[in-house]
Short mmCIF file of C-alpha atoms in Angstrom, two decimals:
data_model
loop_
_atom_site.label_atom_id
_atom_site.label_comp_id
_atom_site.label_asym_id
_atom_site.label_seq_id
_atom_site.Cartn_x
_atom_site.Cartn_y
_atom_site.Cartn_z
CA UNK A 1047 34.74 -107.13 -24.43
CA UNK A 1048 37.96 -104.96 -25.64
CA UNK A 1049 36.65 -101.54 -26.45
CA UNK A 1050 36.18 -100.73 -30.02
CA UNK A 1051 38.77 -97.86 -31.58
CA UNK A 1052 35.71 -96.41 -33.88
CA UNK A 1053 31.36 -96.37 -34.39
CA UNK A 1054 30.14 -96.84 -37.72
CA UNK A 1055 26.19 -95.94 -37.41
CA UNK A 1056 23.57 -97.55 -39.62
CA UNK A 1057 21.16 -94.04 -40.58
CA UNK A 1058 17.50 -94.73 -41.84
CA UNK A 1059 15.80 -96.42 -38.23
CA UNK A 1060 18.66 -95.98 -36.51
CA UNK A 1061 19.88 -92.50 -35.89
CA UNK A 1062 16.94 -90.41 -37.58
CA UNK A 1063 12.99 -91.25 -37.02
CA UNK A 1064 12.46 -91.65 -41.46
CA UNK A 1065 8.59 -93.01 -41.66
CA UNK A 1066 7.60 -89.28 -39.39
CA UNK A 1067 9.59 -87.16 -41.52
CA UNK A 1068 8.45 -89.00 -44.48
CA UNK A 1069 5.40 -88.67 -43.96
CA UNK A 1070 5.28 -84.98 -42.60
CA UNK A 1071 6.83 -84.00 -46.02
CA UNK A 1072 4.10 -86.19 -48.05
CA UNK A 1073 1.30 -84.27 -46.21
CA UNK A 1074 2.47 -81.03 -47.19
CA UNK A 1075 3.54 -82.10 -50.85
CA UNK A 1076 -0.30 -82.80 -50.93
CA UNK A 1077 -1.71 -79.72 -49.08
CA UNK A 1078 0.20 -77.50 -51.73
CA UNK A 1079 -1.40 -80.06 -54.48
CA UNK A 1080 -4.67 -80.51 -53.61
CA UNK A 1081 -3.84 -84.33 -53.11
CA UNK A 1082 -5.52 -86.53 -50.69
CA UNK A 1083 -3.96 -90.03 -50.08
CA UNK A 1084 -2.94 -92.43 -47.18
CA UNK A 1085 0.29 -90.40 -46.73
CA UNK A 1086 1.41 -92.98 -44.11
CA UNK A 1087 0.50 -96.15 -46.66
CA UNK A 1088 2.52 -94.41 -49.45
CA UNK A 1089 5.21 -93.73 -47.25
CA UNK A 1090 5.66 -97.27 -45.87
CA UNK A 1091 5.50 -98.27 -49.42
CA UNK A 1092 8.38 -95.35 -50.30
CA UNK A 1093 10.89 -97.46 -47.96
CA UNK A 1094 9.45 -101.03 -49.11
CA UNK A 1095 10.66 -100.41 -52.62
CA UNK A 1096 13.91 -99.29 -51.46
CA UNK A 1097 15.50 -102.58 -50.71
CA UNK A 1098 14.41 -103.94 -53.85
CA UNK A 1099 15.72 -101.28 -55.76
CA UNK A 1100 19.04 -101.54 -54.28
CA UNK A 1101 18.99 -105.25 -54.59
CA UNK A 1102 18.55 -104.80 -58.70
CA UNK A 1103 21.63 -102.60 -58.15
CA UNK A 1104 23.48 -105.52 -55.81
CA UNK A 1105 23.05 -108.32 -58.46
CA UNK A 1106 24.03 -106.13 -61.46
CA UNK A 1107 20.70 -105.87 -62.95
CA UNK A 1108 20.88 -102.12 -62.20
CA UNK A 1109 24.64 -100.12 -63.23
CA UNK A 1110 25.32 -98.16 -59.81
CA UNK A 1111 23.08 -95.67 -58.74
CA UNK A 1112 22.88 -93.11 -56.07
CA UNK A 1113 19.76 -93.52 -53.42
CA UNK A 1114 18.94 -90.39 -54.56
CA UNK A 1115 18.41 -91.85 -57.91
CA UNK A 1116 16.32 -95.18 -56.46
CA UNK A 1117 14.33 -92.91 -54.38
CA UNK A 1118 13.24 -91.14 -57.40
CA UNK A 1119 12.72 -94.58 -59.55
CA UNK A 1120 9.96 -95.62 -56.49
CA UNK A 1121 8.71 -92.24 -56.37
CA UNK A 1122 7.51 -91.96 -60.02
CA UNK A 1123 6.30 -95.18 -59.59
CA UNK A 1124 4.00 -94.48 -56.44
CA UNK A 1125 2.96 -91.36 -58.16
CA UNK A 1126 1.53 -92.93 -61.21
CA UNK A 1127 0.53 -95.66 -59.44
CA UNK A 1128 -2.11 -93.03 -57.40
CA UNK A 1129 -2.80 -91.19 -60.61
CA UNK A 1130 -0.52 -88.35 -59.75
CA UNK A 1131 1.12 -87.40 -62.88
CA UNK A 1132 0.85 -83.65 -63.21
CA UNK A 1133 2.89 -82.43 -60.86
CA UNK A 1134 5.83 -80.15 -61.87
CA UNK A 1135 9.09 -82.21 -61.92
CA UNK A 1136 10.82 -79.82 -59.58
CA UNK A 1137 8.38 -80.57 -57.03
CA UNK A 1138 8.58 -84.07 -57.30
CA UNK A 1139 12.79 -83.78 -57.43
CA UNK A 1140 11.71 -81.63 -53.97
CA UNK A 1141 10.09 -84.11 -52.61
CA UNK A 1142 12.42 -86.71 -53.25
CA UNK A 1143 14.86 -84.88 -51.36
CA UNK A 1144 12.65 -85.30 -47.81
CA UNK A 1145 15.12 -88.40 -47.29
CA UNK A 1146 17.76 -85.18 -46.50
CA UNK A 1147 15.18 -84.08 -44.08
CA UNK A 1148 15.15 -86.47 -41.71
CA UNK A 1149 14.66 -85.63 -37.97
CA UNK A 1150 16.67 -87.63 -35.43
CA UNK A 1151 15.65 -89.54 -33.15
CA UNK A 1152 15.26 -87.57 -29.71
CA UNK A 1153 18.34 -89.28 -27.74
CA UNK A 1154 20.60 -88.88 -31.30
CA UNK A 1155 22.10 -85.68 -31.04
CA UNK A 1156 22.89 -86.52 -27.57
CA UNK A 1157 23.58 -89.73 -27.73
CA UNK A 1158 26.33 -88.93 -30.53
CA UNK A 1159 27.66 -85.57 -28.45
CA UNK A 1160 28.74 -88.59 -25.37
CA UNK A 1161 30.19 -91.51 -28.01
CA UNK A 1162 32.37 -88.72 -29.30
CA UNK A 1163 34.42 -87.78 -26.59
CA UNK A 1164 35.51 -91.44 -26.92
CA UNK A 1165 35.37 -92.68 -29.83
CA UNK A 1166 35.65 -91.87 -33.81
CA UNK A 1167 31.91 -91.61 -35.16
CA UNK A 1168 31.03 -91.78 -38.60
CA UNK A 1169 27.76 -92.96 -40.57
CA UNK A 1170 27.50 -96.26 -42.40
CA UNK A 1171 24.73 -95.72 -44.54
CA UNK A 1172 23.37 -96.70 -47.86
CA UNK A 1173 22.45 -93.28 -48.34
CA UNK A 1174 24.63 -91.70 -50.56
CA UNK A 1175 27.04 -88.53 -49.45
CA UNK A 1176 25.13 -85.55 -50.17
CA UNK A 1177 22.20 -86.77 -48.46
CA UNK A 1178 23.92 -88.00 -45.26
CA UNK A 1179 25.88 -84.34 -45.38
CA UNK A 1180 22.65 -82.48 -46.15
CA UNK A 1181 20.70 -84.52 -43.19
CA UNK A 1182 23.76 -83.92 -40.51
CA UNK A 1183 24.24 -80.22 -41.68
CA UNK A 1184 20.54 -80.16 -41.28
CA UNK A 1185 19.82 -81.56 -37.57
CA UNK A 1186 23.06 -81.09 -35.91
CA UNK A 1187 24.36 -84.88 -35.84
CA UNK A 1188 28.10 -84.38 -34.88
CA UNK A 1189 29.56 -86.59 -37.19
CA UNK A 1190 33.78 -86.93 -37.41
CA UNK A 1191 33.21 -88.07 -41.37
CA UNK A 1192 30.43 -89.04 -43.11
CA UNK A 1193 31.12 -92.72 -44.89
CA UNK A 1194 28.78 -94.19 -47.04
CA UNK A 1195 27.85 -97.15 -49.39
CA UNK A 1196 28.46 -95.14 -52.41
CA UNK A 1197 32.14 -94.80 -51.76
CA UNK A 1198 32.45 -98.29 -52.17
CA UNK A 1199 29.53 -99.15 -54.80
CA UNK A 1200 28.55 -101.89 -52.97
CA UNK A 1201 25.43 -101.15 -50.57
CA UNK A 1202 25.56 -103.09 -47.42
CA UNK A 1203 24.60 -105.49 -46.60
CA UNK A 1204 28.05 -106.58 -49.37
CA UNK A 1205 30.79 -107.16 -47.07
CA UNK A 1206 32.87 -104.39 -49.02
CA UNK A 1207 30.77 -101.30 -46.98
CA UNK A 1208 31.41 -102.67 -43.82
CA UNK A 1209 35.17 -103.67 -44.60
CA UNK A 1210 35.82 -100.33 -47.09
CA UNK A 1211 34.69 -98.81 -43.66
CA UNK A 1212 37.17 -100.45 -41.51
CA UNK A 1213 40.22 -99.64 -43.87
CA UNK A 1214 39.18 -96.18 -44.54
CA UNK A 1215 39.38 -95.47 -40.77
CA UNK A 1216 42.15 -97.06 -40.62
CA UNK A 1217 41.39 -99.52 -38.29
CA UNK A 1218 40.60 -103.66 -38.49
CA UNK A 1219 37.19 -104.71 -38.74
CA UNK A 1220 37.57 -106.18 -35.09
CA UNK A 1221 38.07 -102.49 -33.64
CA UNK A 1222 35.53 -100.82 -35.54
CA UNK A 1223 31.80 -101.19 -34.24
CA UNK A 1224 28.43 -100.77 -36.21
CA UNK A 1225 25.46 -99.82 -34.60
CA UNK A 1226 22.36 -100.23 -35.90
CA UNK A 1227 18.53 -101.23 -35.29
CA UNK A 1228 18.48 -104.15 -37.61
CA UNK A 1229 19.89 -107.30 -37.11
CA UNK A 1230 20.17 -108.11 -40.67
CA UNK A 1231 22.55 -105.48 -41.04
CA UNK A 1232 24.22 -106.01 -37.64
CA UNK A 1233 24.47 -110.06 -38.41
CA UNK A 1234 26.81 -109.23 -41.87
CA UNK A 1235 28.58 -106.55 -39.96
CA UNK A 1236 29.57 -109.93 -37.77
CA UNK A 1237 30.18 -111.41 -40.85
CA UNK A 1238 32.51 -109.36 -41.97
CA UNK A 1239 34.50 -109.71 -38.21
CA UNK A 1240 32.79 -106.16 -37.12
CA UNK A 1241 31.98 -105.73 -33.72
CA UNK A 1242 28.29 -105.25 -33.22
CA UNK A 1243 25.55 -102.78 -31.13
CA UNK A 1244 22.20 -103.07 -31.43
CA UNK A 1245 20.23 -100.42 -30.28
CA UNK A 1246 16.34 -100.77 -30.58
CA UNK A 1247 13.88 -98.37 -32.36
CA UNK A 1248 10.29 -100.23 -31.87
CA UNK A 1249 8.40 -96.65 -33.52
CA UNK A 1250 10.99 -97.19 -36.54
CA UNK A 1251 7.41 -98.39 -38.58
CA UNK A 1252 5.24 -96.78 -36.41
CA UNK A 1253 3.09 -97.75 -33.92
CA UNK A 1254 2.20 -101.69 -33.35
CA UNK A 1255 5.31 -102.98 -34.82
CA UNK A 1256 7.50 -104.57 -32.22
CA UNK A 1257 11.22 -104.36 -33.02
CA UNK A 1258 12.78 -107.61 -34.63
CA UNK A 1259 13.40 -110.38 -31.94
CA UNK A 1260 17.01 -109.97 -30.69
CA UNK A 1261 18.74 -113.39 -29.35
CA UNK A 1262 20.76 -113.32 -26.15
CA UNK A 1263 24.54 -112.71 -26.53
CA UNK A 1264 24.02 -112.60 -30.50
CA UNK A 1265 25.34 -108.66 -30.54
CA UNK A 1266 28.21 -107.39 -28.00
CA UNK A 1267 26.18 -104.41 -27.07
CA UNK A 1268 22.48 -103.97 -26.65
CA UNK A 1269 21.10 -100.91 -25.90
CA UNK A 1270 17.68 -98.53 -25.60
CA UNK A 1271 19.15 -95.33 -27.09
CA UNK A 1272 22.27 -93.76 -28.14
CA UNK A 1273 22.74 -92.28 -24.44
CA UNK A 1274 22.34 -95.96 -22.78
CA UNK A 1275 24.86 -97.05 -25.40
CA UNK A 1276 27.55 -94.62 -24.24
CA UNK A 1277 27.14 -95.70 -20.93
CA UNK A 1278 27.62 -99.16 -21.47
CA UNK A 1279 30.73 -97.91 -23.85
CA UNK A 1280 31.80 -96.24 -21.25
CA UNK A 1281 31.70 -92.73 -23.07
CA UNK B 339 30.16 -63.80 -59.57
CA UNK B 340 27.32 -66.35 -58.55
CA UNK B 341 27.78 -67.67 -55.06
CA UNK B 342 28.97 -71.16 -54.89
CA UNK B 343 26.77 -73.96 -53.31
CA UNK B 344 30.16 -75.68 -51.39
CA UNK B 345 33.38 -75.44 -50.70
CA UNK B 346 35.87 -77.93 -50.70
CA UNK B 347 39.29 -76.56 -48.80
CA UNK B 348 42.70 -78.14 -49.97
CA UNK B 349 44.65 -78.89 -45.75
CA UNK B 350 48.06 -78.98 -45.37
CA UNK B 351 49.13 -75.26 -45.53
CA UNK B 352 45.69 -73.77 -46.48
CA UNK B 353 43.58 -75.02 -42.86
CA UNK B 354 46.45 -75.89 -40.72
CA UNK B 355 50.20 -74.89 -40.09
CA UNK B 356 52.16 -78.51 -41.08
CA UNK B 357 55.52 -77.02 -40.82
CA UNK B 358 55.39 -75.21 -37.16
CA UNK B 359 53.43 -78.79 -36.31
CA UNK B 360 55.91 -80.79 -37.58
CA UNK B 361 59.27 -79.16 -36.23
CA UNK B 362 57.21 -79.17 -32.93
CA UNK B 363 57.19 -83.23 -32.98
CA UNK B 364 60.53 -83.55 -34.76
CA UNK B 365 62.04 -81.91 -31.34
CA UNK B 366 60.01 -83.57 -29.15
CA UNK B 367 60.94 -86.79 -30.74
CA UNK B 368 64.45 -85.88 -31.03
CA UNK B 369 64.82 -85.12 -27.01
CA UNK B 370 63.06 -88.36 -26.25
CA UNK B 371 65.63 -90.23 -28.55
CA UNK B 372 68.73 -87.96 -27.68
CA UNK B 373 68.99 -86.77 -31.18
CA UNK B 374 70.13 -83.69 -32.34
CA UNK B 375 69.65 -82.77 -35.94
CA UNK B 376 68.55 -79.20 -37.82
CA UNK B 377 64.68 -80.26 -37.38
CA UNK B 378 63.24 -77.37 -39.36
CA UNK B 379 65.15 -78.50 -41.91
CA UNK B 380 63.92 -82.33 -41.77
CA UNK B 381 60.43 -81.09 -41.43
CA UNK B 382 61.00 -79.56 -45.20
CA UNK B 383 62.78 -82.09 -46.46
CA UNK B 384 59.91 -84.63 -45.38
CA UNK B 385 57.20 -82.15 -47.01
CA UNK B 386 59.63 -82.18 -50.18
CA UNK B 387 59.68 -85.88 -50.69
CA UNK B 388 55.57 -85.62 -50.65
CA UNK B 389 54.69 -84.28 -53.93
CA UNK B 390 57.49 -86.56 -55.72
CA UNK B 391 56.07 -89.44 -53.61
CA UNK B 392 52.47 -89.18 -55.08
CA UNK B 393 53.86 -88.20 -58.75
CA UNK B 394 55.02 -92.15 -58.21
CA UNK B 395 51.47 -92.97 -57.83
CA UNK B 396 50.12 -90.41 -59.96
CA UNK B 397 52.33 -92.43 -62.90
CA UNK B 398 51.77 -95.63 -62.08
CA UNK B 399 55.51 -96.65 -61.03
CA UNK B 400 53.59 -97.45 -57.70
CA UNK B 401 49.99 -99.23 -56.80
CA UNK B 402 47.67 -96.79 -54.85
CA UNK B 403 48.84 -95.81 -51.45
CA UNK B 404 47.82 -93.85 -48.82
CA UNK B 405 49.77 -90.27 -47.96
CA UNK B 406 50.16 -91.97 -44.55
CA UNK B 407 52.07 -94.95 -46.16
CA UNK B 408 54.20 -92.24 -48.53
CA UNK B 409 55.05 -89.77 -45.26
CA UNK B 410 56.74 -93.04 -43.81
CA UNK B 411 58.59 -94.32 -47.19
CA UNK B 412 59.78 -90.45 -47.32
CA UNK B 413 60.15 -90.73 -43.38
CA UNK B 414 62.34 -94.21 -43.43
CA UNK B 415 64.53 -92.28 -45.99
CA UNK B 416 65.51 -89.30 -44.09
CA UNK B 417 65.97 -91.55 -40.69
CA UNK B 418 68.44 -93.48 -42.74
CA UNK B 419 70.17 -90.81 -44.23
CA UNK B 420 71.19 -88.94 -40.77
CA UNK B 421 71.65 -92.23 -39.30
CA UNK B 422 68.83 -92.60 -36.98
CA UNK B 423 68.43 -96.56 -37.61
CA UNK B 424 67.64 -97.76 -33.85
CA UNK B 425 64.58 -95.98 -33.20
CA UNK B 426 61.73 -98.49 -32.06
CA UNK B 427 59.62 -99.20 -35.40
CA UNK B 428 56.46 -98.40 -32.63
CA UNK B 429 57.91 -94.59 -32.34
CA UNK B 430 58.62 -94.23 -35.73
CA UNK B 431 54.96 -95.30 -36.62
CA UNK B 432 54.31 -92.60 -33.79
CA UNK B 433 55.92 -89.80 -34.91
CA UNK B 434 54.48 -90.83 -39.07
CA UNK B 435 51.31 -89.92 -37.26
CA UNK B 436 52.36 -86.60 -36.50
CA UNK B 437 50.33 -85.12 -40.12
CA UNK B 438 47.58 -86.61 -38.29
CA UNK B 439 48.33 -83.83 -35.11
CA UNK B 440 48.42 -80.79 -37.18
CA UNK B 441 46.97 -77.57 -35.64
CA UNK B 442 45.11 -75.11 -37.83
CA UNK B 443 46.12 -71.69 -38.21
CA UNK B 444 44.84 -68.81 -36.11
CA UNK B 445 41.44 -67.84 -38.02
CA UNK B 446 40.88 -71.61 -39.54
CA UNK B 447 38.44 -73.16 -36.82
CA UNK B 448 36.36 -69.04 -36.01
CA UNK B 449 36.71 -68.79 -40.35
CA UNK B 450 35.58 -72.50 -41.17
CA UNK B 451 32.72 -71.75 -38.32
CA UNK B 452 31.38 -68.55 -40.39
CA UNK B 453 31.58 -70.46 -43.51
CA UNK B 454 29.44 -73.51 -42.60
CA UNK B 455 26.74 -71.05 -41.66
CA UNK B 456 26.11 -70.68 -45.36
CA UNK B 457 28.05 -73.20 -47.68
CA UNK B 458 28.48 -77.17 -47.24
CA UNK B 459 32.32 -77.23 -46.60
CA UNK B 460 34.28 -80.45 -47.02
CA UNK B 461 37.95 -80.84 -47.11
CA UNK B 462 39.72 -81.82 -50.27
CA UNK B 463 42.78 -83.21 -49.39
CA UNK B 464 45.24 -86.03 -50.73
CA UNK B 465 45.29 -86.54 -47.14
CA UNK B 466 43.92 -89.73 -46.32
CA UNK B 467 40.47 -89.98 -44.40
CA UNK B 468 41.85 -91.15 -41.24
CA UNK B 469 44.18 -88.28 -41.25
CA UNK B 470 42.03 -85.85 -41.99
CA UNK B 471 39.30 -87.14 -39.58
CA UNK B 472 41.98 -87.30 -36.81
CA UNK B 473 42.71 -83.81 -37.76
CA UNK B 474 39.22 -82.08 -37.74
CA UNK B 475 38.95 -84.43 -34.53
CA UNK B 476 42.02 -82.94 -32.52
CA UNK B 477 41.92 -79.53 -33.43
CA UNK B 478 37.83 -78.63 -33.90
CA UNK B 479 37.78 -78.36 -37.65
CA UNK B 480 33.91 -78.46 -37.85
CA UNK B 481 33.91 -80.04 -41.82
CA UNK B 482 30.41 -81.17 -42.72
CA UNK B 483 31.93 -84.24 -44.57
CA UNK B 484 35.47 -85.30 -45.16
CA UNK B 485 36.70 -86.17 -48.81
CA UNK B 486 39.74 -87.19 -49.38
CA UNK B 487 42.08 -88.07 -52.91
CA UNK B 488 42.02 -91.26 -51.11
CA UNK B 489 38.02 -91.59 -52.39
CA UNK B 490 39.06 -91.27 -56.21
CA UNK B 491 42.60 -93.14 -56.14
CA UNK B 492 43.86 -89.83 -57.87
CA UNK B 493 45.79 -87.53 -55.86
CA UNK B 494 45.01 -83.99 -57.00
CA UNK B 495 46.10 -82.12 -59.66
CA UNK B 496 44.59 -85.39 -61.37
CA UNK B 497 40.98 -83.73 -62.43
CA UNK B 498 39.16 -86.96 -61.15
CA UNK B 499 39.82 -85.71 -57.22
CA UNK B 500 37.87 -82.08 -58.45
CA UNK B 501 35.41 -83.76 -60.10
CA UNK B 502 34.68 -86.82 -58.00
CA UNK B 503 34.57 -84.12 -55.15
CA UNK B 504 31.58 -82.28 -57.00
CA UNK B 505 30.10 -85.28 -57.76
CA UNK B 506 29.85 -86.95 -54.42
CA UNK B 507 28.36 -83.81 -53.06
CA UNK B 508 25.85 -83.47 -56.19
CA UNK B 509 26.53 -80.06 -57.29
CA UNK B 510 27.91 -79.28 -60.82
CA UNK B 511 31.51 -78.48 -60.88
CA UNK B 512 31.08 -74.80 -61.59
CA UNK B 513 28.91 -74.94 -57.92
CA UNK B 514 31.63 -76.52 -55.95
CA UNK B 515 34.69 -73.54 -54.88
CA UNK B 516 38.02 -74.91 -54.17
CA UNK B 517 39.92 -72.87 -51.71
CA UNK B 518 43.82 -73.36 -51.07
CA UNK B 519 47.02 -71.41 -50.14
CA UNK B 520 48.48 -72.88 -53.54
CA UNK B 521 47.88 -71.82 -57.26
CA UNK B 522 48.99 -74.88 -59.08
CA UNK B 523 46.19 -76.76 -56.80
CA UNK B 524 44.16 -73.70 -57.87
CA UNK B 525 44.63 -73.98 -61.31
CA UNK B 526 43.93 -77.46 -61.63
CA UNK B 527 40.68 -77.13 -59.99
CA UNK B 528 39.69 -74.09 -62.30
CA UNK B 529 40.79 -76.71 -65.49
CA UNK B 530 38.09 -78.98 -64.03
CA UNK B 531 35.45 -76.31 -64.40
CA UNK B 532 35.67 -75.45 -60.53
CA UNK B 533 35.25 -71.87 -58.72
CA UNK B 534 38.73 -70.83 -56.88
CA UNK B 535 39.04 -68.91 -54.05
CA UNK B 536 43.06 -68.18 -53.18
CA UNK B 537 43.79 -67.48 -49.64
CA UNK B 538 47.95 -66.52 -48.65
CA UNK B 539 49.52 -68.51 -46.32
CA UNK B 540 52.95 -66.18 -46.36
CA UNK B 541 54.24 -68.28 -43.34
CA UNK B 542 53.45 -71.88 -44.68
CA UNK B 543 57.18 -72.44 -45.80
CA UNK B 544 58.54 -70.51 -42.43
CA UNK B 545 60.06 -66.69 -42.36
CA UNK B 546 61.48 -65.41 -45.34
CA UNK B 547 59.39 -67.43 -48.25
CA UNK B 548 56.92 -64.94 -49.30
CA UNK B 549 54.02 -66.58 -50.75
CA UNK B 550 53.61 -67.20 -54.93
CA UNK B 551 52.45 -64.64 -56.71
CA UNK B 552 48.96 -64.45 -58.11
CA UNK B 553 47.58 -62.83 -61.40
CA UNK B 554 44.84 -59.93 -60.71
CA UNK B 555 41.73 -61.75 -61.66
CA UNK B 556 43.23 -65.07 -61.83
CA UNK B 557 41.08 -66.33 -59.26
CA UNK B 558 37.60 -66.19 -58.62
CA UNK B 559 38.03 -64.45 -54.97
CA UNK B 560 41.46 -63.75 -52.87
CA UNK B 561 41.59 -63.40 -49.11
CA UNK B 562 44.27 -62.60 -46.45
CA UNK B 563 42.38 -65.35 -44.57
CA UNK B 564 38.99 -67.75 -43.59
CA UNK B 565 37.90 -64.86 -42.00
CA UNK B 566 37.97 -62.47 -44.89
CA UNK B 567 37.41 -65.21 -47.35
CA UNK B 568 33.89 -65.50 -45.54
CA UNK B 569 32.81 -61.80 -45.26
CA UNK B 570 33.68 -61.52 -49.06
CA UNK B 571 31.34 -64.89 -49.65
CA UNK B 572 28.88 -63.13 -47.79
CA UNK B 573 28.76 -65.86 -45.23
#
C-alpha cells in the first residue's frame, strides 16, 4: 500500500463517543425540567432521524440546510412527540447544541496527536463548520482544518464531499484517506477512488450492538483505535 | 464596544512575514540554479502581480482559480522576463510552494495562543486551504478552523468572503472581528457589517515603507501587535 499524503476523519461514531454525550446532556435538560423519559430511547431516536433528514436534503425535497438546522427539525419533533412543548425555546436551541459537545473517544486525542506528525488531518463530517469548530475547540482534537459537508452542499455519502475534500487539500482522491467506523461511508469513499481505514467503535450504539461485519481486504487499513491506526500508518 | 464572539485574521502580512520568507527562498533557489538577480526585488514584484491577478477573477476575465495557480501565472511571468526559462518545471512548482512556507512574525504563534483562550479564531485569507493549512502546519499557527476566499469563490474585498466567513461560523456579522495589517481589507469588512481590529505591520513591505495611515476611531480596536491586540480584547 503507498502511503496516503492526507486523513479525512468521518466525526459522529468515529472520533467522538455521540449516543454518551447525547444522552448525558438529555438527562440534565430533564433534571432542570422536571422531565422524566427514556433519555437513552430518545437519544437513539435523535440520530435515527438524522439520516432521513439529510436524505430529504440529498434528493432536493429539502433546500440546503445546516445539521444544526436538521437537528433542530427532529428535536421539535421528539419533543412534541413526548408531550414536551413548554419548554423555553432557548433551552431547546441549548440543547440542540449538545451535538457541539461531544466527548471523544478515549484513544482520539491521542490517536490524532501520532497521525499528525505524519500526515495532514482534517474532519470529513456532515456536521456543519461551527459545530465541528465548537466540538474540536471544545475537547482538544488537533485538527490541521476542519472540512465539512456544508462546504460542498452535498452531505456524504454524494461523491462531491469526499472529492471537494480531495481538491481542497490539494491532493487526488488516491492520496487522501478517510477513516471512519462505517462501511457505508468508507465503501463511497472507495467509490469515489479514496483510500479507505476502518477503525471499529462496537459502543458507538451502546452496549449489545456489535459493529457492522467488515469483509477481509474490503478497506486498506483496519484498525482498533486511532493509536493502532498510526502504527499501522506508520505515524 | 461589545466583545466579539470570533475572529477571523486576514495572513499574508498580518500573521506571517511573506516578504523576508520569500527573498529567503528566492536566494536559496537562485544559488541552487546559479542565478543571480535583485531577489528582494522579485519577491515584490511577485506580491505586486497578486492583487491584479485576483482583480482578473474578481471580474470575470478569468474562471475561479486558486492563489496557488495565480502565484505561478505571476511566477512564469517574472521567470520569463529575467530569462530564467530552463529551470526544471518540478523546481519551479517547488519554489510556487514557497507561500505555502511562510513563517509568522515574532508575537503571531504566543498572540494567536492568548487569543484562542477566549475567541474562535479562523483565518480569512484568499489564500487557498491547502496553503493555509500547510502554513498553520509548518509554523504552529494554532487556528481553530481554516477559511479560505477559496470557500466562497470571491476573493476578498468581494463582501461574500466577510459574510460567508460569519456565516459558516454562525455568528452574525457584527459578532465576527476581522483583524489585518491592511485598511482597504479593513474597510471592506466594516462595509459588510463586520468588527475591525487594525494591527501595523511597519516591516511588511521591508525598511523604509512605513505602514498606511489610519483615521483615530476608524477602527474598532488598533494594536502594535497579537500580543497587545489580545490584552486590549481582554483575552
Amino acid at each position: 500500500m503507498t502511503a496516503p499524503k492526507a486523513l479525512a476523519f468521518d466525526v459522529f461514531g468515529t472520533v467522538v463517543d455521540w449516543r454518551s454525550s447525547i444522552i448525558g446532556e438529555l438527562e440534565m435538560f430533564g433534571e432542570r425540567h422536571g422531565i422524566a423519559e427514556d433519555w437513552a430511547a430518545f437519544a437513539d431516536a435523535w440520530r435515527a432521524g438524522y439520516p432521513k433528514a439529510m436524505d430529504r436534503v440529498r434528493t432536493g425535497d429539502l433546500p440546503w440546510l445546516k445539521i444544526d438546522a436538521l437537528h433542530r427539525l427532529i428535536l421539535d419533533d421528539l419533543l412534541d412527540g413526548v408531550g414536551i412543548g413548554d419548554v423555553p425555546d432557548a433551552d431547546v436551541a441549548d440543547l440542540n447544541l449538545a451535538w457541539h459537545r461531544l466527548d471523544p473517544w478515549p484513544d482520539s486525542v491521542a490517536g490524532l496527536t501520532q497521525l499528525k506528525r505524519r500526515f495532514t488531518i482534517t474532519t470529513l463530517s456532515n456536521g456543519n463548520l461551527s459545530l465541528l469548530t465548537d466540538m474540536a475547540k471544545r475537547a482538544g482534537l488537533p485538527w490541521d482544518c476542519v472540512i465539512s459537508a456544508e462546504l460542498f452542499h452535498h452531505y456524504k455519502p454524494d461523491r462531491e464531499a469526499y472529492l471537494g475534500c480531495a481538491d481542497l487539500l490539494d491532493v487526488a482522491p488516491g492520496e487522501l484517506m478517510l477513516v471512519a467506523a462505517h462501511p457505508s461511508d468508507l465503501r463511497a469513499a472507495r467509490d469515489a477512488g479514496l483510500m479507505t481505514g476502518y477503525v471499529a467503535r462496537p459502543l458507538e450504539r451502546g452496549p449489545g450492538h456489535p459493529p457492522p461485519r467488515v469483509e477481509d481486504g474490503e478497506f486498506d487499513v483496519v484498525a482498533g483505535d486511532f493509536l493502532e491506526l498510526a502504527d499501522k500508518l506508520g505515524a
